[in-house]
XYZ file of C-alpha atoms in Angstrom:
307
model
C -0.736 -10.176 38.627
C -1.830 -12.601 35.998
C 0.435 -14.781 34.056
C -0.527 -13.090 30.731
C 0.662 -9.799 31.957
C 3.941 -11.223 33.079
C 4.335 -12.711 29.650
C 3.463 -9.690 27.733
C 6.567 -7.574 26.645
C 6.508 -3.922 27.114
C 8.824 -3.471 24.126
C 9.726 -5.206 20.930
C 13.152 -5.094 19.097
C 13.257 -4.006 15.585
C 15.732 -5.187 12.955
C 17.865 -3.337 10.574
C 19.644 -4.838 7.415
C 20.746 -8.315 8.583
C 24.479 -8.792 8.487
C 25.148 -4.979 8.191
C 24.513 -3.731 11.767
C 27.843 -1.901 11.759
C 27.155 -0.189 8.540
C 23.524 1.141 8.808
C 24.606 4.678 7.831
C 25.450 3.343 4.377
C 21.911 1.943 4.087
C 20.277 4.970 5.606
C 21.306 7.199 2.686
C 19.358 5.371 0.019
C 16.482 4.788 2.289
C 16.313 8.509 3.268
C 16.491 9.463 -0.491
C 13.565 7.200 -1.167
C 11.448 8.597 1.654
C 12.292 12.158 0.454
C 11.252 11.243 -3.081
C 8.052 9.490 -1.864
C 6.777 12.237 0.362
C 7.742 15.038 -2.001
C 6.451 13.286 -5.006
C 2.997 12.462 -3.618
C 2.634 15.782 -1.827
C 3.361 17.469 -5.195
C 0.690 15.454 -6.931
C -1.865 16.379 -4.171
C -0.905 20.134 -4.559
C -1.153 20.068 -8.307
C -4.655 18.425 -8.271
C -5.902 20.700 -5.538
C -4.677 23.862 -7.207
C -5.815 23.111 -10.772
C -9.523 22.999 -11.010
C -9.370 21.584 -14.578
C -7.958 18.359 -12.804
C -10.977 17.976 -10.485
C -12.083 15.055 -12.709
C -12.495 11.302 -11.711
C -9.255 10.119 -12.888
C -7.261 12.721 -11.147
C -9.349 12.623 -7.970
C -8.603 8.825 -7.723
C -4.974 9.618 -8.314
C -5.051 12.149 -5.465
C -6.447 9.320 -3.289
C -3.683 7.131 -4.397
C -1.131 9.788 -3.557
C -2.722 10.270 -0.103
C -2.597 6.631 0.830
C 0.961 6.139 -0.340
C 1.931 9.230 1.643
C 0.273 7.598 4.606
C 2.121 4.260 4.096
C 5.570 6.174 3.889
C 4.840 8.320 7.030
C 3.772 5.134 8.924
C 7.093 3.405 8.467
C 9.323 6.532 8.411
C 9.883 7.004 12.284
C 10.935 3.538 13.007
C 13.044 2.856 9.911
C 15.091 6.007 10.307
C 15.539 5.513 14.088
C 16.973 2.041 13.466
C 19.142 3.060 10.469
C 20.319 6.556 11.784
C 20.400 6.168 15.512
C 20.418 2.347 16.008
C 17.423 2.883 18.417
C 15.686 -0.648 18.059
C 13.160 -0.680 20.945
C 9.499 -0.015 20.268
C 6.781 -0.140 22.909
C 4.008 -2.714 22.382
C 1.274 -0.116 21.996
C 3.346 1.880 19.552
C 4.106 -1.263 17.525
C 0.414 -2.254 17.364
C -0.475 1.211 16.355
C 2.069 1.289 13.581
C 0.993 -2.160 12.406
C -2.641 -0.920 12.213
C -1.716 2.200 10.117
C 0.658 0.374 7.714
C -1.932 -2.276 7.051
C -4.771 0.277 6.933
C -3.144 2.549 4.264
C -1.996 -0.447 2.436
C -5.587 -1.778 2.110
C -6.723 1.722 1.043
C -4.058 1.712 -1.559
C -5.253 -1.560 -2.980
C -8.967 -0.256 -2.810
C -7.973 2.917 -4.680
C -6.153 0.890 -7.385
C -9.471 -0.975 -7.822
C -11.373 2.298 -8.090
C -8.954 3.491 -10.645
C -9.488 0.373 -12.716
C -13.218 0.890 -12.415
C -12.624 4.460 -13.696
C -10.831 3.189 -16.729
C -13.529 0.598 -17.343
C -16.327 3.064 -17.415
C -14.246 5.559 -19.529
C -13.542 2.908 -22.138
C -16.610 0.644 -22.010
C -19.298 3.346 -21.701
C -17.623 6.762 -22.386
C -21.009 8.528 -23.039
C -22.159 7.684 -19.421
C -18.723 8.409 -17.750
C -19.667 11.853 -16.411
C -23.012 10.721 -15.097
C -21.729 7.488 -13.499
C -18.659 8.825 -11.813
C -19.987 12.173 -10.299
C -17.983 13.993 -7.548
C -20.425 12.805 -4.697
C -20.142 9.104 -5.935
C -16.221 9.528 -6.003
C -16.457 10.859 -2.415
C -18.632 7.982 -1.327
C -16.170 5.416 -2.931
C -13.188 7.142 -0.986
C -15.308 7.123 2.268
C -16.138 3.473 1.738
C -12.592 2.429 1.261
C -11.707 4.140 4.536
C -14.422 2.501 6.408
C -13.642 -0.832 4.988
C -9.903 -0.513 5.896
C -10.571 0.627 9.473
C -13.437 -1.740 10.124
C -11.587 -4.869 9.074
C -8.360 -3.936 10.813
C -9.536 -2.884 14.298
C -9.766 -6.529 15.462
C -6.141 -7.318 14.637
C -4.466 -5.362 17.455
C -7.356 -6.362 19.828
C -6.637 -10.042 19.202
C -2.859 -9.626 19.510
C -2.844 -7.582 22.710
C -4.583 -10.398 24.628
C -1.906 -13.045 23.784
C 1.116 -13.984 25.924
C 4.472 -13.280 24.405
C 7.171 -15.611 25.788
C 9.229 -16.167 22.713
C 11.741 -13.843 21.045
C 10.916 -10.152 21.124
C 12.988 -9.577 17.981
C 10.885 -8.512 14.877
C 12.059 -9.331 11.315
C 11.748 -5.760 10.067
C 12.362 -2.206 11.081
C 8.543 -1.781 11.372
C 5.692 -3.829 12.742
C 3.743 -6.163 10.434
C 0.890 -8.483 11.546
C 2.340 -11.652 9.784
C 5.604 -11.155 11.820
C 3.879 -10.345 15.111
C 1.722 -13.454 15.140
C 4.837 -15.664 15.109
C 5.921 -14.499 18.493
C 3.203 -15.433 21.001
C 3.482 -18.750 22.971
C -0.157 -19.419 22.496
C -2.569 -20.643 19.846
C -2.652 -17.958 17.076
C -4.916 -19.883 14.737
C -7.700 -17.294 15.116
C -5.234 -14.510 14.455
C -3.804 -16.352 11.432
C -7.223 -17.115 9.935
C -8.666 -13.580 10.543
C -5.436 -12.144 8.952
C -5.944 -14.455 5.870
C -9.657 -13.419 5.796
C -8.719 -9.842 5.641
C -6.137 -10.564 2.939
C -8.670 -12.257 0.794
C -11.638 -9.860 1.166
C -9.403 -6.841 0.524
C -6.247 -7.558 -1.757
C -7.787 -10.628 -3.232
C -11.212 -9.170 -4.172
C -9.472 -5.928 -5.464
C -7.064 -7.793 -7.545
C -9.908 -10.064 -8.993
C -12.026 -6.930 -9.927
C -9.035 -5.187 -11.489
C -8.331 -8.214 -13.583
C -12.001 -8.549 -14.550
C -12.061 -4.809 -15.454
C -9.169 -5.190 -17.752
C -10.578 -8.238 -19.405
C -13.612 -6.110 -20.393
C -11.394 -3.213 -21.369
C -9.289 -5.235 -23.654
C -12.280 -6.813 -25.322
C -13.785 -3.325 -25.779
C -10.502 -1.982 -27.137
C -10.073 -4.854 -29.529
C -13.559 -4.122 -30.873
C -12.483 -0.563 -31.915
C -11.929 -0.446 -35.743
C -9.198 2.293 -35.760
C -5.739 1.313 -34.698
C -4.997 4.829 -33.527
C -8.129 4.874 -31.345
C -7.148 1.542 -29.910
C -3.644 2.742 -28.958
C -5.058 6.040 -27.551
C -7.511 4.085 -25.346
C -4.775 1.565 -24.111
C -2.445 4.602 -23.447
C -4.747 5.966 -20.882
C -4.473 2.672 -18.918
C -0.538 2.457 -19.054
C 0.125 4.380 -15.789
C -2.434 2.472 -13.811
C -1.223 -0.975 -15.069
C 2.304 0.007 -13.983
C 0.945 1.067 -10.524
C -0.908 -2.169 -10.206
C 2.124 -4.341 -11.123
C 4.590 -2.501 -8.795
C 2.122 -2.795 -5.904
C 0.863 -6.334 -6.285
C 3.871 -8.207 -7.264
C 5.943 -7.274 -4.135
C 2.825 -7.661 -1.973
C 2.219 -11.219 -3.158
C 5.942 -12.078 -2.813
C 5.932 -10.719 0.782
C 2.913 -12.761 1.618
C 4.423 -15.870 0.177
C 7.736 -15.262 2.068
C 5.869 -14.843 5.452
C 3.669 -17.876 5.004
C 5.928 -20.378 3.306
C 9.521 -18.960 3.648
C 10.064 -19.120 7.402
C 13.564 -20.681 6.756
C 14.488 -18.134 4.099
C 17.323 -15.798 4.566
C 16.496 -12.788 6.810
C 17.870 -10.625 4.001
C 15.053 -11.807 1.764
C 12.457 -10.944 4.470
C 13.977 -7.411 4.844
C 14.236 -6.812 1.081
C 10.622 -8.020 0.364
C 9.026 -5.933 3.166
C 10.868 -2.765 2.177
C 10.332 -3.167 -1.635
C 6.528 -3.667 -0.963
C 6.231 -0.592 1.352
C 8.818 1.771 -0.281
C 8.851 1.182 -4.077
C 5.180 2.000 -5.080
C 5.227 5.346 -3.137
C 8.439 6.167 -4.854
C 7.661 5.057 -8.387
C 3.980 6.038 -8.680
C 4.592 9.803 -8.669
C 7.430 9.490 -11.197
C 5.246 7.216 -13.473
C 2.253 9.525 -13.413
C 4.368 12.659 -13.792
C 6.069 11.201 -16.879
C 2.940 9.657 -18.492
C 0.311 12.376 -17.589
C 0.869 15.646 -19.465
C -1.502 17.558 -17.168
C 0.241 16.487 -14.056
C 3.627 17.276 -15.553
C 2.343 20.729 -16.561
C 0.859 21.355 -13.169
C 4.255 20.457 -11.502
C 6.027 22.878 -13.813
C 3.604 25.584 -12.803
C 4.178 24.996 -9.105
C 7.905 25.036 -9.483
C-alpha cells in the first residue's frame, strides 16, 4: 500500500457554529427557515415563468436561469448543513465532500455567469432597444445558458482531480458545514501551489471577468440613460435595472468578503469564516426571489395566480 493511500482520509469532519456546539437546534431553526424560503421562492419563480407564456422573454428566461442556479446552490449545501445542525452528524466521506465542493462551486459560477447575462440583457434593452428582439432570440439565450454550463463544468473538473491525489496528514476538520475548495487545500501536507494557482485562475476567469463585464455594461447603460432627454424616461429605464443591481450586490459583496477571509484572514475568528460562507451561499438564494417578486409586477401577478 502506498504512503499516499495511508495519508488520504476516508472522511472529513464538518463544523457547525463555533462555540455553540450544544445549541445547534437554536441555529437550525433560522437556517431551516432560510432553506425553505430559498427552495420555495426559486421554485415558484420557475413555475410562474414556465406556466405563463407571456413571460417567455429574454429578461424572464434569464431570471429562470438565475432561480435554477440558486436552487442548485441551496440543494448542494442543504444535506450537510442540516445533518450537522439537526443531528450533529459531522462526518462526510472524501468522495462525497469532493462532489459537494464541485456542485457548490459549479452552481456558484453559473450564478455569476447568469448575472452577467442579465446585465447584457439590460445593456441591449437600453442601449439598442430596436434590435433587442433580434439580438436576444430564444435560440441565442439557450446557447448562452449552455455556454455557462459548459464553462462551469469544464473549469471545475480539474479541482477534485488535483485534490484527490494529495496526501492529507493534517487536521481533517473543515471550517464549514459544507466542503469548499479554499478550505480543502489548507489540509494536505504537500505542495498545494498548483491547486491554489488553478483555483485563483478559475476565480479570475469566471467571477472576475463576469464582474468586469457587468460593470462595463452599467457604465454604458448609465451613459445612455443620461443622454435621454425626459426625466420620466430616464427613471423608467433605470427602474428596469434595480432588481438586477440588487442581485449583483448581494451576490458579489459576500463572495469577495469570503475570498478575502480565506486568503488573508487565516487567523480570523472561526465565527467570521462561518458567517461569511453562509451569508455568501444562503443570502442570495433567499433574497433574490423576494426582490424580483416585489419589483416585478408580472412575477408578482403570476405568483398570485398560482396561489
